[in-house]
mmCIF file of C-alpha atoms in Angstrom:
data_model
loop_
_atom_site.group_PDB
_atom_site.id
_atom_site.type_symbol
_atom_site.label_atom_id
_atom_site.label_comp_id
_atom_site.label_asym_id
_atom_site.label_seq_id
_atom_site.Cartn_x
_atom_site.Cartn_y
_atom_site.Cartn_z
ATOM 1 C CA UNK A 291 -18.140 -17.199 -15.313
ATOM 2 C CA UNK A 292 -15.488 -17.770 -17.935
ATOM 3 C CA UNK A 293 -13.177 -14.931 -16.977
ATOM 4 C CA UNK A 294 -12.673 -12.768 -13.906
ATOM 5 C CA UNK A 295 -10.177 -9.944 -14.038
ATOM 6 C CA UNK A 296 -9.015 -6.874 -12.184
ATOM 7 C CA UNK A 297 -8.474 -3.750 -14.261
ATOM 8 C CA UNK A 298 -6.333 -1.021 -12.649
ATOM 9 C CA UNK A 299 -6.595 2.683 -13.531
ATOM 10 C CA UNK A 300 -3.243 4.473 -13.462
ATOM 11 C CA UNK A 301 -4.577 7.790 -14.759
ATOM 12 C CA UNK A 302 -7.490 9.039 -16.804
ATOM 13 C CA UNK A 303 -5.762 7.751 -19.934
ATOM 14 C CA UNK A 304 -3.860 4.696 -18.717
ATOM 15 C CA UNK A 305 -4.944 1.413 -17.232
ATOM 16 C CA UNK A 306 -4.075 -2.255 -17.346
ATOM 17 C CA UNK A 307 -5.388 -5.733 -16.592
ATOM 18 C CA UNK A 308 -3.281 -6.685 -13.556
ATOM 19 C CA UNK A 309 -4.884 -10.023 -12.623
ATOM 20 C CA UNK A 310 -6.953 -12.517 -14.532
ATOM 21 C CA UNK A 311 -8.420 -15.983 -14.148
ATOM 22 C CA UNK A 312 -9.982 -17.936 -17.030
ATOM 23 C CA UNK A 313 -11.819 -21.268 -16.886
ATOM 24 C CA UNK A 314 -10.969 -22.329 -20.424
ATOM 25 C CA UNK A 315 -7.513 -22.126 -21.991
ATOM 26 C CA UNK A 316 -9.046 -21.391 -25.398
ATOM 27 C CA UNK A 317 -10.132 -17.947 -24.170
ATOM 28 C CA UNK A 318 -7.623 -15.305 -25.215
ATOM 29 C CA UNK A 319 -5.817 -13.860 -22.247
ATOM 30 C CA UNK A 320 -6.204 -10.185 -21.444
ATOM 31 C CA UNK A 321 -3.583 -10.497 -18.691
ATOM 32 C CA UNK A 322 -1.392 -7.375 -18.642
ATOM 33 C CA UNK A 323 -3.330 -5.950 -21.580
ATOM 34 C CA UNK A 324 -3.243 -2.177 -21.774
ATOM 35 C CA UNK A 325 -6.358 -0.647 -23.303
ATOM 36 C CA UNK A 326 -6.396 2.462 -25.444
ATOM 37 C CA UNK A 327 -6.568 5.866 -23.724
ATOM 38 C CA UNK A 328 -10.018 6.426 -25.258
ATOM 39 C CA UNK A 329 -11.381 3.204 -23.793
ATOM 40 C CA UNK A 330 -9.784 3.958 -20.434
ATOM 41 C CA UNK A 331 -11.529 7.365 -20.378
ATOM 42 C CA UNK A 332 -14.835 5.656 -21.236
ATOM 43 C CA UNK A 333 -14.421 3.199 -18.368
ATOM 44 C CA UNK A 334 -13.540 5.970 -15.924
ATOM 45 C CA UNK A 335 -16.485 8.123 -16.950
ATOM 46 C CA UNK A 336 -18.901 5.201 -16.846
ATOM 47 C CA UNK A 337 -17.897 3.769 -13.441
ATOM 48 C CA UNK A 338 -16.835 6.925 -11.544
ATOM 49 C CA UNK A 339 -20.214 7.048 -9.809
ATOM 50 C CA UNK A 340 -19.761 3.567 -8.335
ATOM 51 C CA UNK A 341 -22.548 2.070 -10.421
ATOM 52 C CA UNK A 342 -22.469 -1.707 -10.957
ATOM 53 C CA UNK A 343 -23.095 -3.041 -14.472
ATOM 54 C CA UNK A 344 -24.790 -6.437 -14.636
ATOM 55 C CA UNK A 345 -25.467 -7.145 -18.303
ATOM 56 C CA UNK A 346 -27.216 -10.461 -18.938
ATOM 57 C CA UNK A 347 -27.025 -10.275 -22.728
ATOM 58 C CA UNK A 348 -24.696 -7.729 -24.303
ATOM 59 C CA UNK A 349 -26.335 -8.092 -27.722
ATOM 60 C CA UNK A 350 -29.617 -6.859 -26.228
ATOM 61 C CA UNK A 351 -28.168 -3.639 -24.749
ATOM 62 C CA UNK A 352 -29.958 -0.699 -26.319
ATOM 63 C CA UNK A 353 -27.991 2.090 -24.645
ATOM 64 C CA UNK A 354 -26.141 4.265 -27.143
ATOM 65 C CA UNK A 355 -22.725 4.468 -25.547
ATOM 66 C CA UNK A 356 -19.166 4.023 -26.791
ATOM 67 C CA UNK A 357 -18.530 1.832 -23.748
ATOM 68 C CA UNK A 358 -21.284 -0.609 -24.762
ATOM 69 C CA UNK A 359 -20.177 -0.409 -28.402
ATOM 70 C CA UNK A 360 -16.759 -1.607 -27.274
ATOM 71 C CA UNK A 361 -18.261 -4.455 -25.212
ATOM 72 C CA UNK A 362 -20.265 -5.684 -28.186
ATOM 73 C CA UNK A 363 -17.004 -6.019 -30.172
ATOM 74 C CA UNK A 364 -15.637 -8.469 -27.580
ATOM 75 C CA UNK A 365 -16.724 -12.134 -27.763
ATOM 76 C CA UNK A 366 -18.445 -11.622 -24.391
ATOM 77 C CA UNK A 367 -22.103 -12.615 -24.040
ATOM 78 C CA UNK A 368 -22.648 -11.444 -20.440
ATOM 79 C CA UNK A 369 -20.696 -9.033 -18.281
ATOM 80 C CA UNK A 370 -20.674 -8.081 -14.606
ATOM 81 C CA UNK A 371 -18.525 -5.090 -13.656
ATOM 82 C CA UNK A 372 -18.067 -3.800 -10.112
ATOM 83 C CA UNK A 373 -15.965 -0.679 -9.443
ATOM 84 C CA UNK A 374 -13.186 -0.876 -6.855
ATOM 85 C CA UNK A 375 -13.470 2.424 -5.001
ATOM 86 C CA UNK A 376 -11.061 3.539 -2.304
ATOM 87 C CA UNK A 377 -13.241 5.424 0.142
ATOM 88 C CA UNK A 378 -11.305 8.457 1.319
ATOM 89 C CA UNK A 379 -11.779 12.196 0.971
ATOM 90 C CA UNK A 380 -11.947 11.912 -2.825
ATOM 91 C CA UNK A 381 -13.545 8.430 -3.208
ATOM 92 C CA UNK A 382 -11.006 7.375 -5.814
ATOM 93 C CA UNK A 383 -11.983 4.870 -8.501
ATOM 94 C CA UNK A 384 -8.975 2.539 -8.274
ATOM 95 C CA UNK A 385 -10.079 -0.087 -10.774
ATOM 96 C CA UNK A 386 -12.719 -2.611 -11.801
ATOM 97 C CA UNK A 387 -13.551 -6.188 -10.866
ATOM 98 C CA UNK A 388 -14.952 -7.753 -14.037
ATOM 99 C CA UNK A 389 -16.630 -11.114 -14.721
ATOM 100 C CA UNK A 390 -17.383 -12.311 -18.263
ATOM 101 C CA UNK A 391 -19.416 -15.168 -19.686
ATOM 102 C CA UNK A 392 -18.493 -16.178 -23.249
ATOM 103 C CA UNK A 393 -20.508 -19.147 -24.499
ATOM 104 C CA UNK A 394 -24.045 -17.925 -23.939
ATOM 105 C CA UNK A 395 -25.907 -15.099 -22.225
ATOM 106 C CA UNK A 396 -26.714 -15.668 -18.583
ATOM 107 C CA UNK A 397 -28.708 -13.998 -15.864
ATOM 108 C CA UNK A 398 -26.561 -12.647 -13.042
ATOM 109 C CA UNK A 399 -28.058 -13.713 -9.733
ATOM 110 C CA UNK A 400 -28.308 -11.218 -6.874
ATOM 111 C CA UNK A 401 -25.932 -13.294 -4.748
ATOM 112 C CA UNK A 402 -23.301 -13.207 -7.544
ATOM 113 C CA UNK A 403 -23.565 -9.443 -7.799
ATOM 114 C CA UNK A 404 -23.351 -9.144 -4.005
ATOM 115 C CA UNK A 405 -20.336 -11.487 -3.950
ATOM 116 C CA UNK A 406 -18.400 -9.435 -6.501
ATOM 117 C CA UNK A 407 -19.411 -6.236 -4.719
ATOM 118 C CA UNK A 408 -18.080 -7.658 -1.429
ATOM 119 C CA UNK A 409 -14.864 -8.819 -3.123
ATOM 120 C CA UNK A 410 -14.357 -5.337 -4.599
ATOM 121 C CA UNK A 411 -14.872 -3.841 -1.140
ATOM 122 C CA UNK A 412 -12.338 -6.261 0.386
ATOM 123 C CA UNK A 413 -9.831 -5.395 -2.350
ATOM 124 C CA UNK A 414 -10.353 -1.682 -1.617
ATOM 125 C CA UNK A 415 -9.839 -2.261 2.118
ATOM 126 C CA UNK A 416 -6.650 -4.250 1.467
ATOM 127 C CA UNK A 417 -5.362 -1.474 -0.800
ATOM 128 C CA UNK A 418 -6.106 1.174 1.839
ATOM 129 C CA UNK A 419 -4.341 -0.885 4.498
ATOM 130 C CA UNK A 420 -1.323 -1.384 2.232
ATOM 131 C CA UNK A 421 -1.182 2.363 1.602
ATOM 132 C CA UNK A 422 -1.443 3.111 5.325
ATOM 133 C CA UNK A 423 1.268 0.541 6.078
ATOM 134 C CA UNK A 424 3.549 2.181 3.519
ATOM 135 C CA UNK A 425 2.929 5.610 5.073
ATOM 136 C CA UNK A 426 3.608 4.147 8.521
ATOM 137 C CA UNK A 427 6.920 2.686 7.310
ATOM 138 C CA UNK A 428 7.967 6.089 5.942
ATOM 139 C CA UNK A 429 6.946 7.833 9.182
ATOM 140 C CA UNK A 430 8.884 5.270 11.238
ATOM 141 C CA UNK A 431 11.991 5.814 9.107
ATOM 142 C CA UNK A 432 11.694 9.569 9.641
ATOM 143 C CA UNK A 433 11.257 9.076 13.396
ATOM 144 C CA UNK A 434 14.315 6.827 13.524
ATOM 145 C CA UNK A 435 16.281 9.513 11.720
ATOM 146 C CA UNK A 436 15.067 12.165 14.188
ATOM 147 C CA UNK A 437 16.058 9.892 17.074
ATOM 148 C CA UNK A 438 19.678 9.571 15.941
ATOM 149 C CA UNK A 439 20.495 13.059 14.716
ATOM 150 C CA UNK A 440 20.493 16.538 16.151
ATOM 151 C CA UNK A 441 17.746 18.677 14.638
ATOM 152 C CA UNK A 442 19.948 21.767 14.371
ATOM 153 C CA UNK A 443 23.243 20.358 13.131
ATOM 154 C CA UNK A 444 21.955 17.173 11.466
ATOM 155 C CA UNK A 445 24.881 15.379 13.133
ATOM 156 C CA UNK A 446 24.514 12.116 15.015
ATOM 157 C CA UNK A 447 23.463 12.693 18.626
ATOM 158 C CA UNK A 448 24.957 11.217 21.797
ATOM 159 C CA UNK A 449 22.474 8.322 21.960
ATOM 160 C CA UNK A 450 23.472 7.231 18.455
ATOM 161 C CA UNK A 451 27.137 7.689 19.295
ATOM 162 C CA UNK A 452 26.791 5.492 22.400
ATOM 163 C CA UNK A 453 25.018 2.762 20.411
ATOM 164 C CA UNK A 454 27.641 2.735 17.629
ATOM 165 C CA UNK A 455 30.462 2.835 20.175
ATOM 166 C CA UNK A 456 28.985 -0.183 21.972
ATOM 167 C CA UNK A 457 28.626 -2.111 18.684
ATOM 168 C CA UNK A 458 32.180 -1.324 17.622
ATOM 169 C CA UNK A 459 33.568 -2.138 21.081
ATOM 170 C CA UNK A 460 31.883 -5.562 20.989
ATOM 171 C CA UNK A 461 33.074 -6.198 17.416
ATOM 172 C CA UNK A 462 36.674 -5.317 18.273
ATOM 173 C CA UNK A 463 36.548 -7.492 21.401
ATOM 174 C CA UNK A 464 35.248 -10.465 19.351
ATOM 175 C CA UNK A 465 37.924 -9.994 16.698
ATOM 176 C CA UNK A 466 40.691 -9.298 19.218
ATOM 177 C CA UNK A 467 41.388 -5.843 17.804
ATOM 178 C CA UNK A 468 41.914 -2.542 19.539
ATOM 179 C CA UNK A 469 39.689 0.502 19.266
ATOM 180 C CA UNK A 470 40.851 4.109 19.208
ATOM 181 C CA UNK A 471 38.561 6.977 20.048
ATOM 182 C CA UNK A 472 39.074 10.711 19.800
ATOM 183 C CA UNK A 473 36.610 13.026 21.517
ATOM 184 C CA UNK A 474 36.782 16.708 20.684
ATOM 185 C CA UNK A 475 34.746 19.464 22.235
ATOM 186 C CA UNK A 476 34.899 22.357 19.816
ATOM 187 C CA UNK A 477 33.852 25.651 21.341
ATOM 188 C CA UNK A 478 31.824 23.882 24.026
ATOM 189 C CA UNK A 479 29.167 23.091 21.402
ATOM 190 C CA UNK A 480 27.064 20.204 22.655
#
């Protein structure tokens, strides 16, 4: 393999190469390359089903497709493309894991296809876990907010007051300063 890259779909019309590794510095980098909206739509339509493309010799492809027409224009001789699908209620096509061979056509072995398929699955799992972690962080922040404020008044509750009072008391004691406190009970509310 001369190049392995990860292509990320942002929408049906936008996508970008977000990671790339090349074996030869003479190969033009596609890193951070943004493809045209038309090509992005072609990729989405072609790989939405989760189908893997293992093309041993691009010049021998006889399928009449704009996607293959675009591949033939690249200096790629062989291509292996595995979709990165996030398995949830909508089975979202997140991106593509792509391997290219430039110098000569080559036959993709079953173990190579399986390896890229497994890597794509691991990437999808990592992405799902990152998304869940982000949601967990947001939920924890909301819970912390609920724990320190009254649901009705949105004012800090007694537990929060006691914690802040303790922190300030310790700070003033360390710094040798005094602390003044006014407590008001307005209309016996809380």
